[in-house]
Short mmCIF file of C-alpha atoms in Angstrom, two decimals:
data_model
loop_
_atom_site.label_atom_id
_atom_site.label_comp_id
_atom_site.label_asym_id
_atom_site.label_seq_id
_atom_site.Cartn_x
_atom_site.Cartn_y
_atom_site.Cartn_z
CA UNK G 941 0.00 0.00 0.00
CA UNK G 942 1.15 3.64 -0.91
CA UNK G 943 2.14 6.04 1.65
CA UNK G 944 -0.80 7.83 -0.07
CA UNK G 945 -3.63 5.83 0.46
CA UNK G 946 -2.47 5.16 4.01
CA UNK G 947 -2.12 8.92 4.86
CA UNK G 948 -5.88 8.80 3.05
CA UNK G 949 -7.40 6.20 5.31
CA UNK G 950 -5.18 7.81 8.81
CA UNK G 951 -7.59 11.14 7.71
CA UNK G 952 -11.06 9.15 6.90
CA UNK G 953 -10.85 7.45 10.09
CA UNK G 954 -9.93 10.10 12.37
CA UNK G 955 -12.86 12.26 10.78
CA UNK G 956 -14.98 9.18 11.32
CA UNK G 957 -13.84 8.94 15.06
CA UNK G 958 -14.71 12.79 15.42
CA UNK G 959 -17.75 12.32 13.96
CA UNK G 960 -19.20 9.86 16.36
CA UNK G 961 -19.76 11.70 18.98
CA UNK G 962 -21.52 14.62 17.15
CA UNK G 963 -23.93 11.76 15.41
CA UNK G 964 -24.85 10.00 18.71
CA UNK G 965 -25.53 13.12 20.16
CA UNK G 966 -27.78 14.13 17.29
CA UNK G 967 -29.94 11.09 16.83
CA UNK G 968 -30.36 10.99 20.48
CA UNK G 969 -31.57 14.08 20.32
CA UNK G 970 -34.02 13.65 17.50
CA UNK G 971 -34.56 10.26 18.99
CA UNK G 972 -36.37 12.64 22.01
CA UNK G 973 -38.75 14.74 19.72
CA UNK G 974 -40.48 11.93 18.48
CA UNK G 975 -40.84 14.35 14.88
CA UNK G 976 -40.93 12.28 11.43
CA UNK G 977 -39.05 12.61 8.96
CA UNK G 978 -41.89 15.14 7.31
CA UNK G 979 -42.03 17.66 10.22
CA UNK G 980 -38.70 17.70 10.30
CA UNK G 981 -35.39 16.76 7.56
CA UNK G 982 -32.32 17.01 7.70
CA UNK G 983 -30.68 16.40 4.12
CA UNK G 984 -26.75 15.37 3.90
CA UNK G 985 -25.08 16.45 0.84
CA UNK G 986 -21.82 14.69 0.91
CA UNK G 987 -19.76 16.86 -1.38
CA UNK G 988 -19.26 21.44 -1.23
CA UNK G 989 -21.75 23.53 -2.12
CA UNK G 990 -22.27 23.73 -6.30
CA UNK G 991 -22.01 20.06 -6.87
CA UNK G 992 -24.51 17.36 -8.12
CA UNK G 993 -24.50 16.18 -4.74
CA UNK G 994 -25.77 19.55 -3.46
CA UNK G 995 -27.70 20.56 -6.40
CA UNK G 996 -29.54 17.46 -5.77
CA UNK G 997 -30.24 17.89 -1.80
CA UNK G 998 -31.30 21.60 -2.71
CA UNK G 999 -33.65 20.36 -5.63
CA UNK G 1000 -35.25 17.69 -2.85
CA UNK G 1001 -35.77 20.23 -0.18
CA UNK G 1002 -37.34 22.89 -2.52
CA UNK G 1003 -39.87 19.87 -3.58
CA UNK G 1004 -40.52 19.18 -0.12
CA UNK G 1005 -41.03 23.05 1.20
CA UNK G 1006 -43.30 23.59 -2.20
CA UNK G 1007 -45.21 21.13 -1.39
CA UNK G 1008 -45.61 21.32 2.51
CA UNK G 1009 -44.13 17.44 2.82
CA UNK G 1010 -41.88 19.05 5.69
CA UNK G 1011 -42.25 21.98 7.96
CA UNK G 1012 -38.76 21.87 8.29
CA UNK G 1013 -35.72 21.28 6.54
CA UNK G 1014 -32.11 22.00 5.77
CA UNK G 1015 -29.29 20.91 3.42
CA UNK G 1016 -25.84 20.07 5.59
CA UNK G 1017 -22.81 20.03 3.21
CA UNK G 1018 -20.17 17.38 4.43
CA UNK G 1019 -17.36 17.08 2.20
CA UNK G 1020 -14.98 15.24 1.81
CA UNK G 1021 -12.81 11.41 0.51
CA UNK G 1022 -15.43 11.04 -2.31
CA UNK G 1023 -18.86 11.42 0.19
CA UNK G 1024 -17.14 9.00 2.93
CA UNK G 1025 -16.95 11.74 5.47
CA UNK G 1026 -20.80 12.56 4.66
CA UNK G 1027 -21.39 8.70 5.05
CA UNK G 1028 -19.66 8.28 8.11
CA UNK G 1029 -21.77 11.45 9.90
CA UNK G 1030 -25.29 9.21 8.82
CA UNK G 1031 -23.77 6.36 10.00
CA UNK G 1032 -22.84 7.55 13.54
CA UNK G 1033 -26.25 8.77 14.28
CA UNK G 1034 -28.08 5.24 14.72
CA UNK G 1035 -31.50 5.34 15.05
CA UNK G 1036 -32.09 9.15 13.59
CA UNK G 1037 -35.66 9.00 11.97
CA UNK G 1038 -34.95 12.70 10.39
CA UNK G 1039 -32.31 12.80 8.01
CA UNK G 1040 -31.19 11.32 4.38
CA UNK G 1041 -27.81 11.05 3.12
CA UNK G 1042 -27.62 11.29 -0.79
CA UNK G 1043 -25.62 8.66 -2.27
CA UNK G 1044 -24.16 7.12 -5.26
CA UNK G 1045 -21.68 5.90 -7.88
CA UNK G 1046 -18.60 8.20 -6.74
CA UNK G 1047 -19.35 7.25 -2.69
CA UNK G 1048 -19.20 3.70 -3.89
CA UNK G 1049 -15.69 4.16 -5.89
CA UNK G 1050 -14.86 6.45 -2.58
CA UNK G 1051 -15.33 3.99 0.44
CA UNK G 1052 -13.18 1.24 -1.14
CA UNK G 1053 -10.34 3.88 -2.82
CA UNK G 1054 -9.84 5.52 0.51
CA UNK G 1055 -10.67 2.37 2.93
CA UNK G 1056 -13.50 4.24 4.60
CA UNK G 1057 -14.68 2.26 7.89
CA UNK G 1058 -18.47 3.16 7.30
CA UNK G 1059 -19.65 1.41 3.98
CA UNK G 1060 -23.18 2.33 2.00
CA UNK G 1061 -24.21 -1.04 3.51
CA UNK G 1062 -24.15 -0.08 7.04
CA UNK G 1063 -27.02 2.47 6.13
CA UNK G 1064 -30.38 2.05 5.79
CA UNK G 1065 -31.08 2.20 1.83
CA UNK G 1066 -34.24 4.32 0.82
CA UNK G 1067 -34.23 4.78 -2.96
CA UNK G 1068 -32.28 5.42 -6.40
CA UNK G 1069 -33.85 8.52 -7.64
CA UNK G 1070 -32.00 9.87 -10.42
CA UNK G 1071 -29.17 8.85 -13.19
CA UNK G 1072 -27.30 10.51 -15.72
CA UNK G 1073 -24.46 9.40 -18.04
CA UNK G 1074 -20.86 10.69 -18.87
CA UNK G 1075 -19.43 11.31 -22.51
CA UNK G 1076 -15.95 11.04 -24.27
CA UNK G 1077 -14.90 13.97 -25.60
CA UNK G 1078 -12.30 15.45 -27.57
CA UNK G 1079 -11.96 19.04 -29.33
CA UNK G 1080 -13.70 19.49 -32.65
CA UNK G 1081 -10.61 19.59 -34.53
CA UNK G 1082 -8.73 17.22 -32.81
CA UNK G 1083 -7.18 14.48 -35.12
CA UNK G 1084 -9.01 11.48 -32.95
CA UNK G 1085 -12.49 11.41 -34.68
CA UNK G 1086 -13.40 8.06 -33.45
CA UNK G 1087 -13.54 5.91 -30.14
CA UNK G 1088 -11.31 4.02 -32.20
CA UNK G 1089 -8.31 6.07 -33.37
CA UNK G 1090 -8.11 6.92 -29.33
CA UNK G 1091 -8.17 3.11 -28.86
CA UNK G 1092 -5.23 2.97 -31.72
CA UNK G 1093 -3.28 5.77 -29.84
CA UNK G 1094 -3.18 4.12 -26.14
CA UNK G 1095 -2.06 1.12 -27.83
CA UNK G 1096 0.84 2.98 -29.68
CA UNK G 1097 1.89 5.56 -26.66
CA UNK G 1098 -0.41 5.34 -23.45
CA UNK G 1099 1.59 8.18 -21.76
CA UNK G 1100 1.12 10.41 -24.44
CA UNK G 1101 -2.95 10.52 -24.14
CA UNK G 1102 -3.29 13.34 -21.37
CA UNK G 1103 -7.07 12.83 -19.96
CA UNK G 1104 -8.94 14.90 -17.79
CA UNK G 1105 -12.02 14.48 -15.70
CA UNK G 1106 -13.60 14.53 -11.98
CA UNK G 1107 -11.65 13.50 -8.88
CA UNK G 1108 -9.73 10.47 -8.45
CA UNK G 1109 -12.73 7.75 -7.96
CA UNK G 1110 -15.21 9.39 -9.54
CA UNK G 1111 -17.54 8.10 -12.75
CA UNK G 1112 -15.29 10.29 -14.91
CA UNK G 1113 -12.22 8.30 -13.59
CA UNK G 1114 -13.39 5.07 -13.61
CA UNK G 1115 -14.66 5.49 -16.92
CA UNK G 1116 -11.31 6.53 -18.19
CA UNK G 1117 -9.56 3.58 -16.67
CA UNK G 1118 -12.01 0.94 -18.41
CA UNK G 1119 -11.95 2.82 -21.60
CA UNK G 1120 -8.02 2.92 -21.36
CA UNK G 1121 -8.31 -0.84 -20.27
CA UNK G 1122 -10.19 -2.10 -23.01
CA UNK G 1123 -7.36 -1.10 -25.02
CA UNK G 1124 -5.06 -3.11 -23.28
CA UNK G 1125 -3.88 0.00 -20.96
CA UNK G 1126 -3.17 -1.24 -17.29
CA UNK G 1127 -3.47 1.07 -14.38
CA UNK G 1128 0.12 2.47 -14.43
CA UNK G 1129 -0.40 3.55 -18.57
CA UNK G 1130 -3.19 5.91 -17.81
CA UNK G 1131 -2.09 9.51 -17.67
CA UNK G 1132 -5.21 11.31 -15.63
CA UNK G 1133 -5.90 14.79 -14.36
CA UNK G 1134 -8.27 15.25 -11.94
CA UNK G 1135 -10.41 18.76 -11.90
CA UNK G 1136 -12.94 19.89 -8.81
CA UNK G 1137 -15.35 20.35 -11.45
CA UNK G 1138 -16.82 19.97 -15.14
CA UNK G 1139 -16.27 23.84 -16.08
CA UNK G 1140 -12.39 23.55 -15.33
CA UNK G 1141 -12.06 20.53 -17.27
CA UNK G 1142 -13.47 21.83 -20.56
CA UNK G 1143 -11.68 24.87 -20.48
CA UNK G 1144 -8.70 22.84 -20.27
CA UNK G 1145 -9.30 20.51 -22.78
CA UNK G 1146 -10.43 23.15 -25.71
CA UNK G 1147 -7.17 25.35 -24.20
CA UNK G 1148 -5.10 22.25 -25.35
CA UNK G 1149 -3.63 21.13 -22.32
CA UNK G 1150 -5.42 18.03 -22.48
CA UNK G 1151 -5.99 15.24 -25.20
CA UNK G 1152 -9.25 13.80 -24.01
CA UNK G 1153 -11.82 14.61 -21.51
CA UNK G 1154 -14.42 12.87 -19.80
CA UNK G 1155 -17.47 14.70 -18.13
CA UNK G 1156 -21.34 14.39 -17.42
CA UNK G 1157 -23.39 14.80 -20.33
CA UNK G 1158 -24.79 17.95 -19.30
CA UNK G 1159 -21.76 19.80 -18.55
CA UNK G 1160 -20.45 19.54 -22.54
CA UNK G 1161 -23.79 19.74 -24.21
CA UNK G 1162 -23.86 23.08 -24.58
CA UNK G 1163 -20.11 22.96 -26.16
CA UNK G 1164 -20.74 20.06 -28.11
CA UNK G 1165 -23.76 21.61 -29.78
CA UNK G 1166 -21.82 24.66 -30.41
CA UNK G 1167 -19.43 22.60 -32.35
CA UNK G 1168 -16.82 23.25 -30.05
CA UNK G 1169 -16.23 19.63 -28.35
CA UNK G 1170 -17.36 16.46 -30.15
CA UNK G 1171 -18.35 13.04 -28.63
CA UNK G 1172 -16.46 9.83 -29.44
CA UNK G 1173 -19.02 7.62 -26.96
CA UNK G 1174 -21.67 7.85 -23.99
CA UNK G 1175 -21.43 6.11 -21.27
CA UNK G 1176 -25.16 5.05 -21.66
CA UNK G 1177 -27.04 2.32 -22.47
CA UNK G 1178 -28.63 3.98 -25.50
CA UNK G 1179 -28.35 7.51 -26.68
CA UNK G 1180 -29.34 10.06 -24.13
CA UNK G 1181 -31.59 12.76 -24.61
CA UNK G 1182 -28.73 15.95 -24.33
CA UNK G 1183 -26.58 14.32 -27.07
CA UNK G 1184 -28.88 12.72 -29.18
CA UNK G 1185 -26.24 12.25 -31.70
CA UNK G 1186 -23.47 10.93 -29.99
CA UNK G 1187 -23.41 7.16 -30.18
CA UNK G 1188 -22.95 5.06 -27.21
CA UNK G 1189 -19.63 3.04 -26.01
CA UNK G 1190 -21.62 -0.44 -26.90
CA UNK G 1191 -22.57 0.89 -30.24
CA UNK G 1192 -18.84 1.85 -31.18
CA UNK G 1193 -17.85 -1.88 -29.76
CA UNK G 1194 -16.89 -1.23 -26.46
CA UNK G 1195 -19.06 -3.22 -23.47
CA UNK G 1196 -19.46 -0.44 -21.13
CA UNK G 1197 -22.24 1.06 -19.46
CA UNK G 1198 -21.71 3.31 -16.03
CA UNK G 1199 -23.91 5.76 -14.72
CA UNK G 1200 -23.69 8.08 -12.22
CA UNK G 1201 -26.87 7.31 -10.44
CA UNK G 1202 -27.90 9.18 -7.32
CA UNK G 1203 -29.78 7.63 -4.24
CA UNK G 1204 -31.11 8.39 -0.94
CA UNK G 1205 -30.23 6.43 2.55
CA UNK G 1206 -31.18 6.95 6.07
CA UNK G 1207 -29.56 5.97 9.61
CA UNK G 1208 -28.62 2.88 10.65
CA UNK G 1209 -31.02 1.22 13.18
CA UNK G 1210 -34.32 3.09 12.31
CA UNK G 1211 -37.48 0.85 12.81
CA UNK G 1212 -38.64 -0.72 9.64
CA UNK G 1213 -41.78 1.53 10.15
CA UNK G 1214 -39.75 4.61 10.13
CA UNK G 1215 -37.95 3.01 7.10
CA UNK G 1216 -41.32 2.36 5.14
CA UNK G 1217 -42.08 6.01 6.27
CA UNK G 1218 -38.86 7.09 4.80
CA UNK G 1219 -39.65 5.50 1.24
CA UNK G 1220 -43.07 6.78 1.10
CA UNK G 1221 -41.95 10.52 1.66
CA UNK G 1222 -39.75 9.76 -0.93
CA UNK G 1223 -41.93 8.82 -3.08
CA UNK G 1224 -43.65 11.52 -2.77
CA UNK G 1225 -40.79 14.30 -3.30
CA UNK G 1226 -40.06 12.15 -6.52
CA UNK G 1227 -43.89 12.82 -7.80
CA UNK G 1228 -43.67 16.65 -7.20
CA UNK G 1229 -43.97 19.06 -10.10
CA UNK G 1230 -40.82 20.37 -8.76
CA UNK G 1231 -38.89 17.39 -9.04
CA UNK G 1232 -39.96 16.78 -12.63
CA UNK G 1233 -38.91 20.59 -13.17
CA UNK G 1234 -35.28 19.60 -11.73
CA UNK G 1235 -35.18 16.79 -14.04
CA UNK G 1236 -35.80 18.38 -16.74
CA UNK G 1237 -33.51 21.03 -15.83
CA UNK G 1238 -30.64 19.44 -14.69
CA UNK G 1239 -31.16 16.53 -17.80
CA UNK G 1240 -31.34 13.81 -15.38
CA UNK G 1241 -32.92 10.72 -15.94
CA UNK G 1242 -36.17 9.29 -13.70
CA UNK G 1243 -34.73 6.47 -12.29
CA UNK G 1244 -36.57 5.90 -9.19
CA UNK G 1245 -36.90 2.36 -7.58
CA UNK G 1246 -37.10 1.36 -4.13
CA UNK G 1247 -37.73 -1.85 -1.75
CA UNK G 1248 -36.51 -4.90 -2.41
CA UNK G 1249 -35.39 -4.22 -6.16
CA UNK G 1250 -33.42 -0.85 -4.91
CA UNK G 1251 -31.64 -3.36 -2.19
CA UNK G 1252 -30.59 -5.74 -4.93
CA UNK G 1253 -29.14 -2.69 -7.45
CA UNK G 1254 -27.48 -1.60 -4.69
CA UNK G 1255 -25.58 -4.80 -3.60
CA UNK G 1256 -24.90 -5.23 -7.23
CA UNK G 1257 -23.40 -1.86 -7.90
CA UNK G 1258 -21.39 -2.16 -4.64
CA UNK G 1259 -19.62 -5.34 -6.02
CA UNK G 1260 -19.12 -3.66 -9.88
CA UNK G 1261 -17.33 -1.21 -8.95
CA UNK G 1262 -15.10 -2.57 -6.03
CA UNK G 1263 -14.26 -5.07 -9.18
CA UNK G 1264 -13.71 -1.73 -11.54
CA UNK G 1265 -11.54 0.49 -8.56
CA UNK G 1266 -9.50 -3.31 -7.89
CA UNK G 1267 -8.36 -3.64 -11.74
CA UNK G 1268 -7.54 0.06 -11.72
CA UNK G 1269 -5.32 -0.26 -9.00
CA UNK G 1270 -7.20 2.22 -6.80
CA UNK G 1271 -8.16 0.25 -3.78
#
């Protein structure tokens, strides 16, 4: 193991450890009131402010106060290791009936790159709510034109292919490493640069300091449709509705599909009544005009699913991409 990724798990447990007291202290506390979930909500965005983590949490609470589903409610930003930090605060508050964490693809890729001692499992899983997809992209007049002259030029030089994307973990990074390792490229070939955010990336990448980059589908639509970036393959299982003309990874040849799906969890040790009580306010934040608005806004995809069907994704997705961060050589 890297003196890296042991100074990284030294820092996620010692946050954990702090945060136990604060979380056992707060669910005792809401533990007292007796409140629901809908007269009171507490909503953990695991990432800063100006994220999809916190756009989402700030989408679901304006649902909820539109709609009187709450009569109180606030957003609690808790960055940090990929959403681990924001996963270990749920997860030492046992038994809180008043707050959801969101959660998703980049926590997963987070708790086993970084070692985190909480894990999605030790929550109490609610729902998947939303998905979206990420794109390949290169500048317009860049001499790769398909997902297979940037499969030809790994092979030939995999040092030379600069990449950007998200943080180390992330969809964008994972995506990277199985494109790069469908074309033979282990985990020491890849040459990645990580950027806080989809803006930065771009503005890289049509600057020329990068080769390729790999983002969310809505953060390049707007370039791509300008003719400024174009797509060599989504990430999605058929073509998505922001880049209707950008063919998909299978379509070019290459078996991958990842999404970045988001989904919502509660505390650990919550009565299954609470739990039920959980889902159902969910399902009703889901069913708001408001919600449909951010959808449409924000180009996600309805992906909502719950119960039994949302436990079994989520065990699945757990295992993919432990499997995906192993053959990288992240965890």
């Amino acid at each position: 193991m890297t003196t890296r990724k042991i100074l990284l798990r030294t820092v996620v447990t010692m946050l954990s450890l702090v945060l136990v007291v604060a979380g056992i202290a707060e669910a005792h506390e809401s533990a007292g009131t007796g409140a629901g979930a809908r007269d009171k909500l507490k909503i953990i965005a695991p990432a800063a402010p100006g994220g999809g983590w916190d756009t989402t949490a700030r989408e679901l609470q304006n649902a909820a106060q539109a709609n009187d589903l709450t009569a109180a409610s606030e957003v609690l930003n808790v960055e940090g290791a990929g959403g681990t930090i924001g996963l270990a605060r749920l997860v030492n508050q046992p038994g809180d009936p008043n707050t959801l964490l969101l959660t998703g693809t980049t926590m997963l890729g987070g708790v086993e790159i970084n070692g985190s001692p909480a894990k999605v499992a030790d929550t109490t899983p609610i729902a998947k709510i939303s998905e979206d997809y990420d794109a390949i992209v290169v500048p317009a007049d860049s001499p790769l034109r398909t997902i297979d002259d940037l499969m030809g030029r790994w092979r030939a030089d995999p040092g030379g292919v600069v990449v950007g994307g998200g943080s180390i973990g992330s969809l964008d990074h994972l995506l990277a490493g199985s494109a790069a390792s469908a074309a033979g490229v282990g985990p020491a070939g890849l040459n990645y640069i990580a950027y806080s955010g989809g803006g930065e990336m771009v503005a890289s990448l049509l600057g020329g300091h990068l080769d390729v980059g790999v983002a969310n589908t809505n953060e390049i639509s707007d370039q791509v449709t300008a003719g400024e970036l174009r797509v060599l393959g989504v990430s999605a299982p058929q073509r998505t509705a922001d880049l209707p003309g950008a063919p998909t990874l299978r379509e070019t040849g290459i078996d991958i599909v990842l999404s970045n799906w988001r989904g919502l969890a509660a505390a650990p040790g919550i009565t299954p009544a609470q739990a039920e009580d959980m889902r159902a306010f969910a399902r009703q934040l889901v069913a708001t005009p408001q919600w449909r608005d951010a959808l449409r806004r924000n180009n996600w995809i309805d992906a909502f699913v719950d119960g039994p069907a949302y436990d079994r994704y989520l065990r699945a997705e757990t295992g993919r991409i432990r499997e995906i961060t192993k053959r990288l050589g992240l965890a």
